[in-house]
């Protein structure tokens, strides 16, 4: 291993008014030494980054390129990136992007590494980075995909809300979508997807998006284009990004007066998504994004009707059985069925013509808290709709209450079963059901031993005002 004093000597060269050839030689030698961790740590301790700052820019293009390559090797380290930020390398590197095209490739790579850190993304907002990057993307040779380093930097920057807003300004979004239409570039489509995430988050923070959403109309002219990308593409990578973008759009992003039901009919979306969800037809990430998009469609009543009466509803069930061990897909399926159950027009179709209720009930025993929470949200809708004029629960609502009772008290019930009826640890009485009706099908005594009760605080009375099926005691 190279001894530390040699590294320190080479770093010291940048503190003196040495000639450009000597500085270039030192930069090239140091770049090779960065392959070893010990040498990189020695450079960090010797404040190499601070010494290089005075040469960005300088009069020697060859020295700038050598320095940038050295910085690129160093910038894999988080500590070096912190030093680069402290020495204002972000505006220096952005300036090099427009100074000479020879500097662009390596400058973009270093800037990409800096943009990986979330706290640095906002720093680009206060430079010329966004306009320059957008111009580099838009004016790239028309029928070619943009370079990976340019796409990576644009993608990272678009994850910051202020940067995203700047990128969409002055018809920037239209230019990006138009370029995707020409090139079918999945990396550029990822940038578009990140921008759709920004507008989605904006809407989530508003009390009344219908009135307060200032970006309304930004996506409306592009929805048809993006749906066309999904239908026509044979590229897996592009399809993932396109479906991800559609999954971030809401009804407020559509043309005024347009509905998701209209697009379902125009593009035969239920049949298209059903085909993607056939087990083994598409890869896991495509299946996930297709389920997310189906959930977005289900938020609208007419679109939900189209889903419930089509093969797509059955396909979603198949995915549930095929991917039951995947928490992320399960969550998205629960989100989708929650919206289908929320519409009274589709509620009965989903409950009585499928196994969805059984699948949702099975989620009550899931070890993932988010899955259990979404499952309970779905079951709340079942109990809300399944009531007669007097407010009494129907058969499905009673079934939900029984399963909730068992799920909520499962550990205690298992202990009771293990102990056996002959060795009670507390007095057990046949207590009335939560609704004080022994004959009601929702009694917790249905499906468990008749002498099982749950005591808490020594009360011994059911909370008759509680009707969510958990069967807790006051």
PDB file of C-alpha atoms in Angstrom, residues 203-390:
ATOM      1  CA  UNK A 203     -53.118  17.057  -3.897  1.00  0.00           C
ATOM      2  CA  UNK A 204     -52.752  14.955  -0.755  1.00  0.00           C
ATOM      3  CA  UNK A 205     -51.785  18.065   1.200  1.00  0.00           C
ATOM      4  CA  UNK A 206     -54.861  20.046   0.096  1.00  0.00           C
ATOM      5  CA  UNK A 207     -58.160  20.107   1.956  1.00  0.00           C
ATOM      6  CA  UNK A 208     -60.156  20.628  -1.236  1.00  0.00           C
ATOM      7  CA  UNK A 209     -58.116  19.701  -4.349  1.00  0.00           C
ATOM      8  CA  UNK A 210     -61.056  20.526  -6.621  1.00  0.00           C
ATOM      9  CA  UNK A 211     -60.669  24.210  -5.677  1.00  0.00           C
ATOM     10  CA  UNK A 212     -57.094  24.534  -4.442  1.00  0.00           C
ATOM     11  CA  UNK A 213     -55.120  22.390  -6.913  1.00  0.00           C
ATOM     12  CA  UNK A 214     -53.093  24.964  -8.867  1.00  0.00           C
ATOM     13  CA  UNK A 215     -51.541  22.375 -11.214  1.00  0.00           C
ATOM     14  CA  UNK A 216     -54.909  21.306 -12.593  1.00  0.00           C
ATOM     15  CA  UNK A 217     -54.612  20.982 -16.359  1.00  0.00           C
ATOM     16  CA  UNK A 218     -50.910  20.135 -16.233  1.00  0.00           C
ATOM     17  CA  UNK A 219     -51.494  16.457 -17.053  1.00  0.00           C
ATOM     18  CA  UNK A 220     -54.864  16.597 -18.821  1.00  0.00           C
ATOM     19  CA  UNK A 221     -53.446  16.967 -22.334  1.00  0.00           C
ATOM     20  CA  UNK A 222     -51.027  14.066 -21.774  1.00  0.00           C
ATOM     21  CA  UNK A 223     -53.284  11.369 -20.279  1.00  0.00           C
ATOM     22  CA  UNK A 224     -54.227  10.001 -23.708  1.00  0.00           C
ATOM     23  CA  UNK A 225     -50.576   9.986 -24.788  1.00  0.00           C
ATOM     24  CA  UNK A 226     -49.430   8.141 -21.667  1.00  0.00           C
ATOM     25  CA  UNK A 227     -52.217   5.564 -21.948  1.00  0.00           C
ATOM     26  CA  UNK A 228     -51.108   5.051 -25.529  1.00  0.00           C
ATOM     27  CA  UNK A 229     -47.565   4.326 -24.339  1.00  0.00           C
ATOM     28  CA  UNK A 230     -48.934   1.597 -22.062  1.00  0.00           C
ATOM     29  CA  UNK A 231     -51.045  -0.072 -24.732  1.00  0.00           C
ATOM     30  CA  UNK A 232     -48.418   0.031 -27.460  1.00  0.00           C
ATOM     31  CA  UNK A 233     -45.100  -0.651 -25.740  1.00  0.00           C
ATOM     32  CA  UNK A 234     -43.399  -4.014 -25.631  1.00  0.00           C
ATOM     33  CA  UNK A 235     -40.667  -2.750 -23.298  1.00  0.00           C
ATOM     34  CA  UNK A 236     -40.965  -4.021 -19.735  1.00  0.00           C
ATOM     35  CA  UNK A 237     -38.954  -1.107 -18.287  1.00  0.00           C
ATOM     36  CA  UNK A 238     -41.043   1.507 -20.073  1.00  0.00           C
ATOM     37  CA  UNK A 239     -44.306  -0.202 -19.082  1.00  0.00           C
ATOM     38  CA  UNK A 240     -43.369  -0.107 -15.384  1.00  0.00           C
ATOM     39  CA  UNK A 241     -42.757   3.650 -15.525  1.00  0.00           C
ATOM     40  CA  UNK A 242     -45.875   4.363 -17.583  1.00  0.00           C
ATOM     41  CA  UNK A 243     -48.156   2.406 -15.244  1.00  0.00           C
ATOM     42  CA  UNK A 244     -46.434   4.046 -12.274  1.00  0.00           C
ATOM     43  CA  UNK A 245     -47.189   7.458 -13.757  1.00  0.00           C
ATOM     44  CA  UNK A 246     -50.855   6.574 -14.347  1.00  0.00           C
ATOM     45  CA  UNK A 247     -51.061   5.321 -10.763  1.00  0.00           C
ATOM     46  CA  UNK A 248     -50.098   8.802  -9.533  1.00  0.00           C
ATOM     47  CA  UNK A 249     -52.800  10.634 -11.473  1.00  0.00           C
ATOM     48  CA  UNK A 250     -56.195  11.517 -10.007  1.00  0.00           C
ATOM     49  CA  UNK A 251     -59.513  12.650 -11.435  1.00  0.00           C
ATOM     50  CA  UNK A 252     -58.307  16.254 -10.983  1.00  0.00           C
ATOM     51  CA  UNK A 253     -55.558  15.563 -13.521  1.00  0.00           C
ATOM     52  CA  UNK A 254     -58.044  14.630 -16.247  1.00  0.00           C
ATOM     53  CA  UNK A 255     -59.622  16.985 -18.749  1.00  0.00           C
ATOM     54  CA  UNK A 256     -62.536  18.884 -17.269  1.00  0.00           C
ATOM     55  CA  UNK A 257     -65.621  16.764 -17.784  1.00  0.00           C
ATOM     56  CA  UNK A 258     -63.583  13.643 -18.592  1.00  0.00           C
ATOM     57  CA  UNK A 259     -63.803  10.529 -16.419  1.00  0.00           C
ATOM     58  CA  UNK A 260     -61.773   7.393 -15.925  1.00  0.00           C
ATOM     59  CA  UNK A 261     -64.789   5.469 -17.223  1.00  0.00           C
ATOM     60  CA  UNK A 262     -64.355   7.269 -20.553  1.00  0.00           C
ATOM     61  CA  UNK A 263     -60.733   6.151 -20.797  1.00  0.00           C
ATOM     62  CA  UNK A 264     -61.657   2.609 -19.759  1.00  0.00           C
ATOM     63  CA  UNK A 265     -64.016   2.423 -22.695  1.00  0.00           C
ATOM     64  CA  UNK A 266     -61.706   4.173 -25.166  1.00  0.00           C
ATOM     65  CA  UNK A 267     -58.652   2.014 -24.402  1.00  0.00           C
ATOM     66  CA  UNK A 268     -60.388  -1.192 -23.189  1.00  0.00           C
ATOM     67  CA  UNK A 269     -58.441  -0.840 -19.970  1.00  0.00           C
ATOM     68  CA  UNK A 270     -60.223  -3.570 -18.015  1.00  0.00           C
ATOM     69  CA  UNK A 271     -59.281  -6.186 -20.600  1.00  0.00           C
ATOM     70  CA  UNK A 272     -55.752  -4.803 -20.907  1.00  0.00           C
ATOM     71  CA  UNK A 273     -55.125  -4.848 -17.155  1.00  0.00           C
ATOM     72  CA  UNK A 274     -56.700  -8.312 -16.867  1.00  0.00           C
ATOM     73  CA  UNK A 275     -54.173  -9.591 -19.381  1.00  0.00           C
ATOM     74  CA  UNK A 276     -51.282  -8.113 -17.387  1.00  0.00           C
ATOM     75  CA  UNK A 277     -52.566  -9.773 -14.210  1.00  0.00           C
ATOM     76  CA  UNK A 278     -52.734 -13.297 -15.619  1.00  0.00           C
ATOM     77  CA  UNK A 279     -50.327 -15.347 -13.440  1.00  0.00           C
ATOM     78  CA  UNK A 280     -46.993 -15.685 -15.220  1.00  0.00           C
ATOM     79  CA  UNK A 281     -47.887 -13.169 -17.931  1.00  0.00           C
ATOM     80  CA  UNK A 282     -46.016 -10.175 -16.497  1.00  0.00           C
ATOM     81  CA  UNK A 283     -43.170  -9.639 -14.076  1.00  0.00           C
ATOM     82  CA  UNK A 284     -43.740  -8.745 -10.447  1.00  0.00           C
ATOM     83  CA  UNK A 285     -43.200  -4.978 -10.774  1.00  0.00           C
ATOM     84  CA  UNK A 286     -45.646  -4.736 -13.690  1.00  0.00           C
ATOM     85  CA  UNK A 287     -48.272  -6.650 -11.682  1.00  0.00           C
ATOM     86  CA  UNK A 288     -47.818  -4.270  -8.747  1.00  0.00           C
ATOM     87  CA  UNK A 289     -48.194  -1.140 -10.881  1.00  0.00           C
ATOM     88  CA  UNK A 290     -51.216  -2.614 -12.682  1.00  0.00           C
ATOM     89  CA  UNK A 291     -52.936  -3.231  -9.337  1.00  0.00           C
ATOM     90  CA  UNK A 292     -52.127   0.330  -8.224  1.00  0.00           C
ATOM     91  CA  UNK A 293     -53.635   1.732 -11.430  1.00  0.00           C
ATOM     92  CA  UNK A 294     -56.738  -0.433 -10.984  1.00  0.00           C
ATOM     93  CA  UNK A 295     -57.103   1.087  -7.519  1.00  0.00           C
ATOM     94  CA  UNK A 296     -56.938   4.592  -9.005  1.00  0.00           C
ATOM     95  CA  UNK A 297     -59.670   3.698 -11.508  1.00  0.00           C
ATOM     96  CA  UNK A 298     -61.827   2.251  -8.718  1.00  0.00           C
ATOM     97  CA  UNK A 299     -61.985   5.604  -6.931  1.00  0.00           C
ATOM     98  CA  UNK A 300     -64.542   6.738  -9.509  1.00  0.00           C
ATOM     99  CA  UNK A 301     -68.048   5.236  -9.312  1.00  0.00           C
ATOM    100  CA  UNK A 302     -68.646   4.579 -13.029  1.00  0.00           C
ATOM    101  CA  UNK A 303     -65.146   3.213 -13.495  1.00  0.00           C
ATOM    102  CA  UNK A 304     -65.627   0.982 -10.438  1.00  0.00           C
ATOM    103  CA  UNK A 305     -68.818  -0.374 -12.039  1.00  0.00           C
ATOM    104  CA  UNK A 306     -66.878  -1.223 -15.174  1.00  0.00           C
ATOM    105  CA  UNK A 307     -64.230  -3.045 -13.118  1.00  0.00           C
ATOM    106  CA  UNK A 308     -66.692  -4.990 -10.968  1.00  0.00           C
ATOM    107  CA  UNK A 309     -68.652  -6.246 -13.979  1.00  0.00           C
ATOM    108  CA  UNK A 310     -65.561  -7.223 -15.984  1.00  0.00           C
ATOM    109  CA  UNK A 311     -62.910  -9.907 -15.896  1.00  0.00           C
ATOM    110  CA  UNK A 312     -60.597  -7.470 -14.097  1.00  0.00           C
ATOM    111  CA  UNK A 313     -62.300  -8.113 -10.748  1.00  0.00           C
ATOM    112  CA  UNK A 314     -61.677 -11.852 -11.143  1.00  0.00           C
ATOM    113  CA  UNK A 315     -58.077 -11.164 -12.190  1.00  0.00           C
ATOM    114  CA  UNK A 316     -57.490  -9.163  -9.031  1.00  0.00           C
ATOM    115  CA  UNK A 317     -58.711 -12.156  -7.008  1.00  0.00           C
ATOM    116  CA  UNK A 318     -56.294 -14.414  -8.854  1.00  0.00           C
ATOM    117  CA  UNK A 319     -53.430 -12.063  -8.061  1.00  0.00           C
ATOM    118  CA  UNK A 320     -54.417 -12.170  -4.394  1.00  0.00           C
ATOM    119  CA  UNK A 321     -54.115 -15.947  -4.302  1.00  0.00           C
ATOM    120  CA  UNK A 322     -50.963 -15.968  -6.415  1.00  0.00           C
ATOM    121  CA  UNK A 323     -49.184 -13.187  -4.460  1.00  0.00           C
ATOM    122  CA  UNK A 324     -50.670 -13.667  -0.989  1.00  0.00           C
ATOM    123  CA  UNK A 325     -47.200 -13.687   0.583  1.00  0.00           C
ATOM    124  CA  UNK A 326     -46.302 -10.269  -0.850  1.00  0.00           C
ATOM    125  CA  UNK A 327     -47.243  -7.513   1.616  1.00  0.00           C
ATOM    126  CA  UNK A 328     -46.900  -4.682  -0.913  1.00  0.00           C
ATOM    127  CA  UNK A 329     -49.245  -6.225  -3.462  1.00  0.00           C
ATOM    128  CA  UNK A 330     -51.655  -7.245  -0.694  1.00  0.00           C
ATOM    129  CA  UNK A 331     -51.806  -3.635   0.499  1.00  0.00           C
ATOM    130  CA  UNK A 332     -52.543  -2.367  -2.997  1.00  0.00           C
ATOM    131  CA  UNK A 333     -55.236  -5.019  -3.486  1.00  0.00           C
ATOM    132  CA  UNK A 334     -56.856  -3.975  -0.217  1.00  0.00           C
ATOM    133  CA  UNK A 335     -56.729  -0.356  -1.372  1.00  0.00           C
ATOM    134  CA  UNK A 336     -58.429  -1.324  -4.626  1.00  0.00           C
ATOM    135  CA  UNK A 337     -61.157  -3.427  -2.999  1.00  0.00           C
ATOM    136  CA  UNK A 338     -61.731  -0.736  -0.383  1.00  0.00           C
ATOM    137  CA  UNK A 339     -62.757   1.630  -3.173  1.00  0.00           C
ATOM    138  CA  UNK A 340     -64.883  -1.021  -4.870  1.00  0.00           C
ATOM    139  CA  UNK A 341     -66.667  -1.677  -1.576  1.00  0.00           C
ATOM    140  CA  UNK A 342     -67.180   2.036  -0.973  1.00  0.00           C
ATOM    141  CA  UNK A 343     -69.559   2.329  -3.953  1.00  0.00           C
ATOM    142  CA  UNK A 344     -72.950   0.824  -3.196  1.00  0.00           C
ATOM    143  CA  UNK A 345     -73.359  -0.078  -6.865  1.00  0.00           C
ATOM    144  CA  UNK A 346     -70.328  -2.371  -6.761  1.00  0.00           C
ATOM    145  CA  UNK A 347     -70.509  -3.438  -3.111  1.00  0.00           C
ATOM    146  CA  UNK A 348     -72.858  -6.402  -3.590  1.00  0.00           C
ATOM    147  CA  UNK A 349     -71.152  -7.522  -6.808  1.00  0.00           C
ATOM    148  CA  UNK A 350     -67.805  -7.809  -5.041  1.00  0.00           C
ATOM    149  CA  UNK A 351     -69.134  -9.447  -1.876  1.00  0.00           C
ATOM    150  CA  UNK A 352     -71.569 -11.990  -3.273  1.00  0.00           C
ATOM    151  CA  UNK A 353     -69.865 -12.976  -6.526  1.00  0.00           C
ATOM    152  CA  UNK A 354     -66.319 -13.415  -5.286  1.00  0.00           C
ATOM    153  CA  UNK A 355     -64.166 -14.630  -2.407  1.00  0.00           C
ATOM    154  CA  UNK A 356     -62.944 -11.129  -1.581  1.00  0.00           C
ATOM    155  CA  UNK A 357     -64.534 -11.050   1.869  1.00  0.00           C
ATOM    156  CA  UNK A 358     -62.821 -14.298   2.877  1.00  0.00           C
ATOM    157  CA  UNK A 359     -59.488 -12.996   1.634  1.00  0.00           C
ATOM    158  CA  UNK A 360     -59.917  -9.740   3.559  1.00  0.00           C
ATOM    159  CA  UNK A 361     -60.907 -11.621   6.724  1.00  0.00           C
ATOM    160  CA  UNK A 362     -57.753 -13.720   6.427  1.00  0.00           C
ATOM    161  CA  UNK A 363     -55.732 -10.486   6.521  1.00  0.00           C
ATOM    162  CA  UNK A 364     -56.822  -9.853  10.113  1.00  0.00           C
ATOM    163  CA  UNK A 365     -54.212 -12.377  11.221  1.00  0.00           C
ATOM    164  CA  UNK A 366     -51.455 -10.834   9.105  1.00  0.00           C
ATOM    165  CA  UNK A 367     -48.283  -9.815  10.920  1.00  0.00           C
ATOM    166  CA  UNK A 368     -48.074  -6.535   8.964  1.00  0.00           C
ATOM    167  CA  UNK A 369     -49.900  -3.738  10.819  1.00  0.00           C
ATOM    168  CA  UNK A 370     -50.590  -1.786   7.635  1.00  0.00           C
ATOM    169  CA  UNK A 371     -52.267  -4.828   6.053  1.00  0.00           C
ATOM    170  CA  UNK A 372     -54.454  -5.308   9.140  1.00  0.00           C
ATOM    171  CA  UNK A 373     -55.377  -1.615   9.127  1.00  0.00           C
ATOM    172  CA  UNK A 374     -56.456  -1.657   5.474  1.00  0.00           C
ATOM    173  CA  UNK A 375     -58.330  -4.921   6.005  1.00  0.00           C
ATOM    174  CA  UNK A 376     -60.284  -3.342   8.869  1.00  0.00           C
ATOM    175  CA  UNK A 377     -61.096  -0.342   6.671  1.00  0.00           C
ATOM    176  CA  UNK A 378     -62.594  -2.729   4.107  1.00  0.00           C
ATOM    177  CA  UNK A 379     -64.539  -4.611   6.786  1.00  0.00           C
ATOM    178  CA  UNK A 380     -65.924  -1.349   8.165  1.00  0.00           C
ATOM    179  CA  UNK A 381     -67.498  -0.754   4.749  1.00  0.00           C
ATOM    180  CA  UNK A 382     -68.976  -4.268   4.736  1.00  0.00           C
ATOM    181  CA  UNK A 383     -70.596  -3.730   8.134  1.00  0.00           C
ATOM    182  CA  UNK A 384     -71.759  -0.236   7.186  1.00  0.00           C
ATOM    183  CA  UNK A 385     -73.655  -1.446   4.110  1.00  0.00           C
ATOM    184  CA  UNK A 386     -74.868  -4.787   5.452  1.00  0.00           C
ATOM    185  CA  UNK A 387     -77.635  -3.514   7.738  1.00  0.00           C
ATOM    186  CA  UNK A 388     -81.408  -3.578   7.574  1.00  0.00           C
ATOM    187  CA  UNK A 389     -83.734  -0.643   8.202  1.00  0.00           C
ATOM    188  CA  UNK A 390     -83.466  -1.118  11.979  1.00  0.00           C
TER     189      UNK A 390
END
